[in-house]
Coordinates of C-alpha atoms in Angstrom, one line a residue:
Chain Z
X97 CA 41.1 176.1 140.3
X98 CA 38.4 173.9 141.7
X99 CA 37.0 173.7 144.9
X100 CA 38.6 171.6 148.1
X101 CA 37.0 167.9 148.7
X102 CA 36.4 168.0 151.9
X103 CA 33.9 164.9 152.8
X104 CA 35.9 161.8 153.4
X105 CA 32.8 159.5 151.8
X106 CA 33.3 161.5 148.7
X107 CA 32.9 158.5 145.7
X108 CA 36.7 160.1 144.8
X109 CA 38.0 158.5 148.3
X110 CA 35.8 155.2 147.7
X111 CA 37.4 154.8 144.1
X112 CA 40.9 155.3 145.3
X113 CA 40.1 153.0 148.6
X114 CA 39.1 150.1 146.0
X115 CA 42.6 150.2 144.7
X116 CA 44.0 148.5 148.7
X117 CA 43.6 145.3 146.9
X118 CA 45.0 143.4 144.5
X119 CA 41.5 143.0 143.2
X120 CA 40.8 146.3 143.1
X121 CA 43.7 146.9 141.2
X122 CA 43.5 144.6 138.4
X123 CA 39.8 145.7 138.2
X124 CA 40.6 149.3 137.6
X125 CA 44.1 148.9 136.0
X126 CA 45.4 151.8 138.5
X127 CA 47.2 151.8 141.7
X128 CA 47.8 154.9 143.5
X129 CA 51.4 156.2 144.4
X130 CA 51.4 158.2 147.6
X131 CA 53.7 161.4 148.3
X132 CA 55.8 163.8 145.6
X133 CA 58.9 162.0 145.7
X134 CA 57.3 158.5 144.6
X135 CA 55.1 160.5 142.2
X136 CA 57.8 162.0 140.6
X137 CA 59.7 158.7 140.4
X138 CA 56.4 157.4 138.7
X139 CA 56.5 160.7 136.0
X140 CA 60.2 159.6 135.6
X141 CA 59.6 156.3 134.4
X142 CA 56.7 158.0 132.2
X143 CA 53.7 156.0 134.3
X144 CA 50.3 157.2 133.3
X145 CA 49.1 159.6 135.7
X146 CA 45.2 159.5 135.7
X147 CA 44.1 161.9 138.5
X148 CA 45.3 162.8 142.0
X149 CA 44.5 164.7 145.6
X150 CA 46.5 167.5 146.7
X151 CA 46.6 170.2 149.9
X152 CA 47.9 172.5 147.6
X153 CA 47.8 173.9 144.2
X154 CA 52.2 173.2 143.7
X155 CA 54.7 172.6 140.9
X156 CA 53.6 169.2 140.8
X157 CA 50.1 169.8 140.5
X158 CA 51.1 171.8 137.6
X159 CA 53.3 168.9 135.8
X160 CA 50.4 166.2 137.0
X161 CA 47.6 168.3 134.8
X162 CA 49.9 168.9 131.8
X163 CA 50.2 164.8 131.2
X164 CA 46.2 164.7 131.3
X165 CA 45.9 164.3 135.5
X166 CA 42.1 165.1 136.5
X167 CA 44.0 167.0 139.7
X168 CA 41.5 167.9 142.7
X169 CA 42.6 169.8 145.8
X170 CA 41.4 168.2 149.2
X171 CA 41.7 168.7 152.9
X172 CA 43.8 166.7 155.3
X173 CA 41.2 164.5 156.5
X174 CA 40.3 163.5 152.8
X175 CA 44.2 162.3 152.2
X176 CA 44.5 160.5 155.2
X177 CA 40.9 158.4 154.4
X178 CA 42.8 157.9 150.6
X179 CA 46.4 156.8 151.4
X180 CA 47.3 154.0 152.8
X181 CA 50.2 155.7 155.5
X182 CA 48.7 156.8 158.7
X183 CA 50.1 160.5 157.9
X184 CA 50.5 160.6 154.6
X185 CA 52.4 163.7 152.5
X186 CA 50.5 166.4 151.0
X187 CA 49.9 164.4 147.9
X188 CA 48.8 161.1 146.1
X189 CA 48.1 160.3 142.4
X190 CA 46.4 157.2 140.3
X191 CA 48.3 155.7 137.5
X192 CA 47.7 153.6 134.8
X193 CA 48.9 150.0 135.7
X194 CA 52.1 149.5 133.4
X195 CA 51.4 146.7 130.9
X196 CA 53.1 143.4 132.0
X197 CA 56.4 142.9 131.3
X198 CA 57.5 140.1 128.8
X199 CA 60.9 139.2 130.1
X200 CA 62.9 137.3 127.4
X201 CA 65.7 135.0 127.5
X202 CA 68.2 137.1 126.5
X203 CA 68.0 139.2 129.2
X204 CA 71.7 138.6 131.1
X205 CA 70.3 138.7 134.2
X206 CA 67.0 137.6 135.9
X207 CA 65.3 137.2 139.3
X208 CA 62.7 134.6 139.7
X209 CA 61.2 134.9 143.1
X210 CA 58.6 131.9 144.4
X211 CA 56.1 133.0 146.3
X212 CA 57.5 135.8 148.1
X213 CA 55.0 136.6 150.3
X214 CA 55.7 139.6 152.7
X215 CA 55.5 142.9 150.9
X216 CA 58.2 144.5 152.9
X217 CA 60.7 141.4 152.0
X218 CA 59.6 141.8 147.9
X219 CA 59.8 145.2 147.8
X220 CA 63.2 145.1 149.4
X221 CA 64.7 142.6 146.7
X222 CA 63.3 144.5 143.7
X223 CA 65.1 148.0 145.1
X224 CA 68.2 145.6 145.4
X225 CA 67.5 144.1 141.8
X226 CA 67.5 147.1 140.7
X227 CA 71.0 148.9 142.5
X228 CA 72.5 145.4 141.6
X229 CA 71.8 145.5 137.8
X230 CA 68.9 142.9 137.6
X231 CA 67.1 142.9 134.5
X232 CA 63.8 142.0 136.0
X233 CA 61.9 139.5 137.8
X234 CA 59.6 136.6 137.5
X235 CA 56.9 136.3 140.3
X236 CA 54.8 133.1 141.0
X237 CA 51.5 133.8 141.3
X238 CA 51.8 133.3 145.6
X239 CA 54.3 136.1 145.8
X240 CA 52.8 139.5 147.0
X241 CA 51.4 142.0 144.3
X242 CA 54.0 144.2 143.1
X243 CA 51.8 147.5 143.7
X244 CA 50.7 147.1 147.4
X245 CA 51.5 149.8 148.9
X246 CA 54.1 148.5 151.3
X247 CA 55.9 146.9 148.6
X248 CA 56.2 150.1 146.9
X249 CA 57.6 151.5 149.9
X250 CA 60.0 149.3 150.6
X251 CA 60.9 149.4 146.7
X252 CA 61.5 153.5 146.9
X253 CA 60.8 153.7 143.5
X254 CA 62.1 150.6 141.8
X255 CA 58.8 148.4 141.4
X256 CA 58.7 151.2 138.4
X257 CA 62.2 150.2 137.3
X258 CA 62.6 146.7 137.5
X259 CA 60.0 144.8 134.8
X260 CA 58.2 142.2 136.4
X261 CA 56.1 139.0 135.1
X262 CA 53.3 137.2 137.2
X263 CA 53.7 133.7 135.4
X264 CA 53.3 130.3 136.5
X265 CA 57.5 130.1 137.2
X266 CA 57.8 126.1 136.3
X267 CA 57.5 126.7 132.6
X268 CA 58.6 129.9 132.3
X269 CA 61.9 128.9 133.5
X270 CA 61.7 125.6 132.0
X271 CA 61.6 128.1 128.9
X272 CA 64.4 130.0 129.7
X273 CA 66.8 127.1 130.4
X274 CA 66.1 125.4 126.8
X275 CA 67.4 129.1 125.8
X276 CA 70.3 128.6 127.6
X277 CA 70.0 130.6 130.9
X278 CA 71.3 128.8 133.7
X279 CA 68.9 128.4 136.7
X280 CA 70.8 129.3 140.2
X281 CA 68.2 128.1 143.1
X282 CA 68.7 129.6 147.0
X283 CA 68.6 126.3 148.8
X284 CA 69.5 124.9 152.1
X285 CA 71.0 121.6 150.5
X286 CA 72.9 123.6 148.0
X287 CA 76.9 123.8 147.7
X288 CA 78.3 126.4 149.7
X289 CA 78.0 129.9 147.7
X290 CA 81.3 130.7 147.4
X291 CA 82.4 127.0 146.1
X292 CA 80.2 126.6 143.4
X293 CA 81.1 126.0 140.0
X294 CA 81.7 129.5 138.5
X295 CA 79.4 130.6 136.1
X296 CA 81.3 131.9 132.4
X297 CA 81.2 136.0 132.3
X298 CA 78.7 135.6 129.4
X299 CA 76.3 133.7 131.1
X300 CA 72.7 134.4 131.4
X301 CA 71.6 134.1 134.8
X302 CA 68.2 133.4 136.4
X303 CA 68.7 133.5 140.4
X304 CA 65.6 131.9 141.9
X305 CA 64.2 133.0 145.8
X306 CA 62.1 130.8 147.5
X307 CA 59.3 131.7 150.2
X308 CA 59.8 132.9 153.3
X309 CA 58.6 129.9 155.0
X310 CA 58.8 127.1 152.7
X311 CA 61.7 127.9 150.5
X312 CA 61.5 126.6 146.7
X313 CA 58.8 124.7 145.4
X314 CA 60.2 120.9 144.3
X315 CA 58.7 121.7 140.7
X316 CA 61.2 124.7 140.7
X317 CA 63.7 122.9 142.5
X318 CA 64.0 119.8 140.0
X319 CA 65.2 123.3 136.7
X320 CA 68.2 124.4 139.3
X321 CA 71.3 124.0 137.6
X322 CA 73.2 124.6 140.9
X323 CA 72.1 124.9 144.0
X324 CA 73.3 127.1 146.4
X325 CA 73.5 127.7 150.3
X326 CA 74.7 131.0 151.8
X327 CA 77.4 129.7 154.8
X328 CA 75.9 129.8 158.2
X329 CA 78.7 131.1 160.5
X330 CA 77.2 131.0 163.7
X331 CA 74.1 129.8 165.2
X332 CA 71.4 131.4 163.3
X333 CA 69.7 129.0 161.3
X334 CA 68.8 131.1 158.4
X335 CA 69.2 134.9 157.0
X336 CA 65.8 137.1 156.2
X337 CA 65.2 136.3 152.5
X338 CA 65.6 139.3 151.2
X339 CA 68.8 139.7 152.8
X340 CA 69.9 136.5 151.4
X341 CA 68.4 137.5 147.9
X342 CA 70.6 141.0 148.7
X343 CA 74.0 138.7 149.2
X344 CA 73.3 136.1 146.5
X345 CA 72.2 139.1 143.8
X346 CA 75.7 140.8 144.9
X347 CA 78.1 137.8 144.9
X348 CA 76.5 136.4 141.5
X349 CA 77.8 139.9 139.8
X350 CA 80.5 140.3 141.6
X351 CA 84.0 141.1 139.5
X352 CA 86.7 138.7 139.6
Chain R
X130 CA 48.6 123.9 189.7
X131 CA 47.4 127.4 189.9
X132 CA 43.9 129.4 189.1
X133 CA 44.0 130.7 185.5
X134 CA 44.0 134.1 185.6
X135 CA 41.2 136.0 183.7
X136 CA 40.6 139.9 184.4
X137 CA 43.2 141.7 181.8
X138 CA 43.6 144.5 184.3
X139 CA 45.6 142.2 186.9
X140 CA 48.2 144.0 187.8
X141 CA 50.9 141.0 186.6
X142 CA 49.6 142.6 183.4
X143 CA 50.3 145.6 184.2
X144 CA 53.5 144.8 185.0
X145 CA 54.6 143.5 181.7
X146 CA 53.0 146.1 180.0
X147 CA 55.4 148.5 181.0
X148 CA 58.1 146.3 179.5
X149 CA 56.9 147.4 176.6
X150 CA 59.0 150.4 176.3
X151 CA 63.0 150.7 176.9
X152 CA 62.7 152.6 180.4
X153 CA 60.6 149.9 181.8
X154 CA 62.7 147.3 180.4
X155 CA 65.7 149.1 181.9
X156 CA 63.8 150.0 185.2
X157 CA 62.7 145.9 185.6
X158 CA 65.9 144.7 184.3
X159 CA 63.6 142.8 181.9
X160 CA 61.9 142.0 178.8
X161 CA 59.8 140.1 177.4
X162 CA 59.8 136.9 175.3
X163 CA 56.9 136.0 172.9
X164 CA 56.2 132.6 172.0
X165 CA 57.5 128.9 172.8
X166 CA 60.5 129.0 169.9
X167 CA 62.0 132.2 171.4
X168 CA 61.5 131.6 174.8
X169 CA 63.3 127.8 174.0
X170 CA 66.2 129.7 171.9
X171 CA 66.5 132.4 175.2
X172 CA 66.4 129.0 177.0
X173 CA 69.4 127.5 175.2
X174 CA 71.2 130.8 175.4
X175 CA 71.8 130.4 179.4
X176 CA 69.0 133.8 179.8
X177 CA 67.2 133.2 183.1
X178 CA 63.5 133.2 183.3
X179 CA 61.6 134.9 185.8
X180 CA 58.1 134.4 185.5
X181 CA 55.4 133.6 182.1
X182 CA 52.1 133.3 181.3
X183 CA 50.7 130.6 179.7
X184 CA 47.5 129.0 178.0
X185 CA 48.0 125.4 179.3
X186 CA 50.0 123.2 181.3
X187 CA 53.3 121.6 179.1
X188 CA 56.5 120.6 178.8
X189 CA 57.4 124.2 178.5
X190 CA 55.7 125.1 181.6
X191 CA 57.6 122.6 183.4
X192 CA 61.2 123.7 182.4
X193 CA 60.4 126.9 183.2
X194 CA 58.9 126.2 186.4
X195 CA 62.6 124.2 187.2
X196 CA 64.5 127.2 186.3
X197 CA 62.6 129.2 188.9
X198 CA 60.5 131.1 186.7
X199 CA 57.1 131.6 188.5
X200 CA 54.4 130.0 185.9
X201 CA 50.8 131.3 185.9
X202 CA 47.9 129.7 183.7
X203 CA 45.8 132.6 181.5
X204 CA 43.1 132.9 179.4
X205 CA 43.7 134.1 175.7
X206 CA 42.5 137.1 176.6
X207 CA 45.1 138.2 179.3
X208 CA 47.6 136.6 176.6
X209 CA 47.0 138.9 174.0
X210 CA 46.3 142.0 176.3
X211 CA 50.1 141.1 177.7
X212 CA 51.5 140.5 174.1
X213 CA 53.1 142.7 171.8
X214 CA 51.9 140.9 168.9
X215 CA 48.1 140.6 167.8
X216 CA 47.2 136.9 167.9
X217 CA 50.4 135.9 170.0
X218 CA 51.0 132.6 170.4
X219 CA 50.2 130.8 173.8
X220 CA 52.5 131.7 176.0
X221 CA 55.0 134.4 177.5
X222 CA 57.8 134.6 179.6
X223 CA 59.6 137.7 181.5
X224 CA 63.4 137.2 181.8
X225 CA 66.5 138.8 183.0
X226 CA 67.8 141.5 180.8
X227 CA 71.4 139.8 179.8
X228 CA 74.2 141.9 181.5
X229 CA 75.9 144.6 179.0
X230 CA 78.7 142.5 176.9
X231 CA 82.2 144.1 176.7
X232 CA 83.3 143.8 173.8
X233 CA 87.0 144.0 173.5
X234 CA 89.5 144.5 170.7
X235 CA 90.5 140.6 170.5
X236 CA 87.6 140.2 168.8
X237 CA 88.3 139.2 164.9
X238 CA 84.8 140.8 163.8
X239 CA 82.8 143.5 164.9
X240 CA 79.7 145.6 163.8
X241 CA 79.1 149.3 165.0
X242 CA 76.1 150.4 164.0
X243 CA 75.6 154.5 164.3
X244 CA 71.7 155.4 164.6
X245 CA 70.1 151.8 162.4
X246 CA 66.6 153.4 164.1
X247 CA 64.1 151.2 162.5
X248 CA 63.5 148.0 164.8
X249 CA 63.4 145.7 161.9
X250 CA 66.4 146.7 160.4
X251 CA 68.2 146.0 164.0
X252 CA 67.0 142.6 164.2
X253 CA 67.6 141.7 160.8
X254 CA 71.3 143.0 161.0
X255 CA 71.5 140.9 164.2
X256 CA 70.3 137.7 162.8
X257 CA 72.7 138.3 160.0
X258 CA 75.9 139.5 162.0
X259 CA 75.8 136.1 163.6
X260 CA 74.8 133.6 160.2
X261 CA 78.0 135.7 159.3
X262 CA 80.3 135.4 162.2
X263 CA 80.3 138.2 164.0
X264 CA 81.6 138.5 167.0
X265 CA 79.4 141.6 168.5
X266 CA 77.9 144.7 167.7
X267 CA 78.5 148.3 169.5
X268 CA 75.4 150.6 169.3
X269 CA 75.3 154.1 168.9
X270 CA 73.0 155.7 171.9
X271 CA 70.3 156.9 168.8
X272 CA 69.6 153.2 167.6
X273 CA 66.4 150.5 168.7
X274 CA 66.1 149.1 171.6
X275 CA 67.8 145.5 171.1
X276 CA 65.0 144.2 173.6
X277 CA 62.1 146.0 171.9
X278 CA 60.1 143.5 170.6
X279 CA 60.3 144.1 167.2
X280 CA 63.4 144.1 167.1
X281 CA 63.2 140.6 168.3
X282 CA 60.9 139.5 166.0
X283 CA 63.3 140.3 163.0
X284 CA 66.0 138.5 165.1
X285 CA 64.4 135.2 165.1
X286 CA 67.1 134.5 168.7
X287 CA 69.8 136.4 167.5
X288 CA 69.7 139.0 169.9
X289 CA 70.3 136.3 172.8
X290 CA 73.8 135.2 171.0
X291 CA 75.1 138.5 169.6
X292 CA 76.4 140.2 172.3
X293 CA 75.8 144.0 171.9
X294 CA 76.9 146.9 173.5
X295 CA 75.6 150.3 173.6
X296 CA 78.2 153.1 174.1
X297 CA 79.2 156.2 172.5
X298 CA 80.7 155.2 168.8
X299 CA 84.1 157.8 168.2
X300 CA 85.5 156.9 171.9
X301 CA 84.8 153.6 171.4
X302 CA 86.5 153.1 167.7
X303 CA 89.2 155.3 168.6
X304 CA 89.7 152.9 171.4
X305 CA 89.7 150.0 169.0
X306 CA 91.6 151.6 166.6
X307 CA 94.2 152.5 168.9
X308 CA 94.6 148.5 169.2
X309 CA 95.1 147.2 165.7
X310 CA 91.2 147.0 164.8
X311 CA 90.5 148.0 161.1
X312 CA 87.5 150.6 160.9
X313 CA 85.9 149.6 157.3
X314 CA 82.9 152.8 156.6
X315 CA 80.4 152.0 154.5
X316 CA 79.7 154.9 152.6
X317 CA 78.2 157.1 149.9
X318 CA 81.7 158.5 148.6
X319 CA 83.8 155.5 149.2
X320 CA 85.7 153.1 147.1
X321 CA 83.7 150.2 145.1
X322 CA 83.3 147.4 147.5
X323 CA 85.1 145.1 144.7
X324 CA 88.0 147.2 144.8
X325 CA 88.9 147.7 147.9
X326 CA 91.9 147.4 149.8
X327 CA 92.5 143.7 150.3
X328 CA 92.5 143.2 154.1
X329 CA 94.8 141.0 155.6
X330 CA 93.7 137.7 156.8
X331 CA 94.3 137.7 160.4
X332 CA 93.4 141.8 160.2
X333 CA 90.6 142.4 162.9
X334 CA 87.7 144.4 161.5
X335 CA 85.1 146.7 162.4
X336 CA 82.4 147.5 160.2
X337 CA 80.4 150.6 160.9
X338 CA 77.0 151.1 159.2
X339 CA 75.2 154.1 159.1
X340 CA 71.4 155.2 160.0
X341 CA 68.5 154.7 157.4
X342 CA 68.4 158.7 156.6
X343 CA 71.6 160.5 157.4
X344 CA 74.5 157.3 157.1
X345 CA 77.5 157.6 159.3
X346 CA 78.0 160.6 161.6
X347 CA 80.9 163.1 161.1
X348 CA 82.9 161.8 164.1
X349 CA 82.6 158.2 163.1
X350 CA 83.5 158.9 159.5
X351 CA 87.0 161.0 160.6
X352 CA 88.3 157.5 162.3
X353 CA 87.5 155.3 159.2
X354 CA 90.7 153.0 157.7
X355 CA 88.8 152.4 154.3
X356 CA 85.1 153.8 153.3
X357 CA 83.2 151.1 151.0
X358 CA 80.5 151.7 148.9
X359 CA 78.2 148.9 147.1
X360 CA 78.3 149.5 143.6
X361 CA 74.8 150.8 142.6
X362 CA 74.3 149.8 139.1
X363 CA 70.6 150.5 138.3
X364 CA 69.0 153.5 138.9
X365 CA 68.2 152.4 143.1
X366 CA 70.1 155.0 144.6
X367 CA 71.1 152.9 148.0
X368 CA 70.2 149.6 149.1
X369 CA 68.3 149.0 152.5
X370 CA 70.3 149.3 155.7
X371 CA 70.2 145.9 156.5
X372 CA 70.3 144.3 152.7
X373 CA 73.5 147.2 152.5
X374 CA 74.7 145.1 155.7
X375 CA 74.2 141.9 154.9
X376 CA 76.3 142.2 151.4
X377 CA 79.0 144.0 153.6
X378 CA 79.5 141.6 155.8
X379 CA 79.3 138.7 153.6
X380 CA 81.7 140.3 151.5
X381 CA 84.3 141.2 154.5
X382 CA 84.0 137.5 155.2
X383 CA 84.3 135.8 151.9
X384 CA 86.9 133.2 151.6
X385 CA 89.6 134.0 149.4

């Protein structure tokens, strides 16, 4: 049992504030998970826990040492000058970044997302990747970093799940199409999404999201193998992208 | 042309301040509209216009002016210390809250939404009910504030063309149901979405989603015709409300 941190400029609180950024991040290889329910998801997907602050000595604590945690047991005040909630839970760890994924052509089913910028928005589309049977997802290097803390909340666990490639998305899904994946793009000139040419049930798919405010890139635009356009009913002019990612992810898996 | 107001703690200020929380808006009998595209998009949705703030003199100004609003120059600083947003853009305008819509059984498609709390998730389900079609949504007495201005944010003008109506949910499905409306759940223990009853195609539809945490309430659930759930296929164990809705009622709508 070791003693309760209690000053918030304890070098502990700097280290963990230095992992806000993407910098910081990639500088340190760690990101920190806040709260027992993401922590556990973490553990679950066998993440690298390095060391963590806790109110109290618990269960988790327990499991956090056995995998080599350095665990230390802080106030209140010391968790809410770490986390990155304004009241956090009782609890937050550092793990290991996972090494970047190498996502292969012969994966059936990929998401390429181009430059996804708003954390809430990518988080979103990697929790539905992941309910919808995605095997993973390319990122251009605009979209936002996969272990911000509001993309992991909005991911509720699946930025742990679903693999995930930075890579400059031109040639990689140049790459993938000489393999033989077809490249769907989200586009406003696109053929309505429920006329398109269907796709063969052993098709490898690679569904590409543009930005929020610009769409796909024309580099992108000029791999698509079909375009498509979600129908718009009524007057609005266009649905939240990752609602759109949601409905296109859904309807490209859908039985017939 | 009028003096520019400067001191933040005029009391126009004051007054639009208060619409910053559902009483006031309900006590004024009006909200507030942020920026030149929404106030143009309440504009083209017959929404009258009381009065604004604004930076400068502009086309904007005028049209408001000939509706009747009452137009009043400010500096940045009484801008942003009237705004909801941060670095809002240059001009506001207070208008008449819409009267309550009634929405009636002859309508092909409906949403009911029972507790959606979080504002963003109201105005994306919004923006998507009417890219989809819908006709209206009914609100349980527990969800956002369709005025609140983040709701509006996520509704990028949807809010001005869905009619909604806030009413309490069993009376008014019952009342629905009672009239040939089909009351589709979606829910944790209900049948694959793909394998589903087919409805028929002049079969008028209700769609009732849940809140974030607890889903559909008892009451609600009893008067369901068919409960839906989205296949998850991953390890996600639910979608987000409004990425859940979006699939549901794209899926209700697809063409055959």
């Amino acid at each position: 049992m070791n003693e309760k941190l209690t000053a918030s400029s304890n070098p502990l609180i700097k280290r963990i504030k230095t992992l806000s950024g993407a910098r910081g991040r990639r500088d340190a290889g760690a990101f920190l998970v806040e709260g027992e329910v993401m922590i556990r998801e973490a553990l679950s997907c066998a993440l690298t826990p390095r060391w963590a602050l806790s109110e109290e000595e618990c269960a988790l604590t327990d499991d956090l040492r056995a995998l080599g945690a350095d665990v230390r047991l802080c106030t209140r005040g010391v968790l809410e000058a770490a986390c990155d909630t304004k009241t956090p839970q009782g609890v937050c760890a550092v793990f290991s970044l996972p090494a970047a994924a190498a996502l292969s052509g012969d994966a059936p089913l990929l998401l390429a997302l181009d430059g996804v910028q708003d954390p809430g928005n990518l988080g979103t589309i990697l929790r539905t990747a992941d309910a919808a049977g995605f095997c993973g997802a390319l990122l251009s290097p605009l979209c936002a970093d996969v272990y911000a803390p509001k993309v992991q909340r909005a991911a509720m666990g699946s930025t742990f799940r679903v693999p995930t490639q930075r890579c400059a998305l031109p040639e990689a899904l140049a790459s993938l199409k000489t393999r033989g994946c077809r490249i769907i793009v989200s586009a406003l000139d696109g053929l309505n999404l429920y006329a398109r040419p269907v796709c063969a049930p052993n098709d490898r798919l690679v569904l590409v999201i543009g930005s929020e405010a610009h769409g796909v890139s024309g580099e992108v635009m000029r791999l698509a193998d079909v375009k498509v356009k979600i129908p718009m009913r009524g007057r609005a002019e266009s649905l939240n992208a990752a609602v759109a990612a949601g409905i296109l992810m859904y309807e490209l898996t859908r039985p017939r």
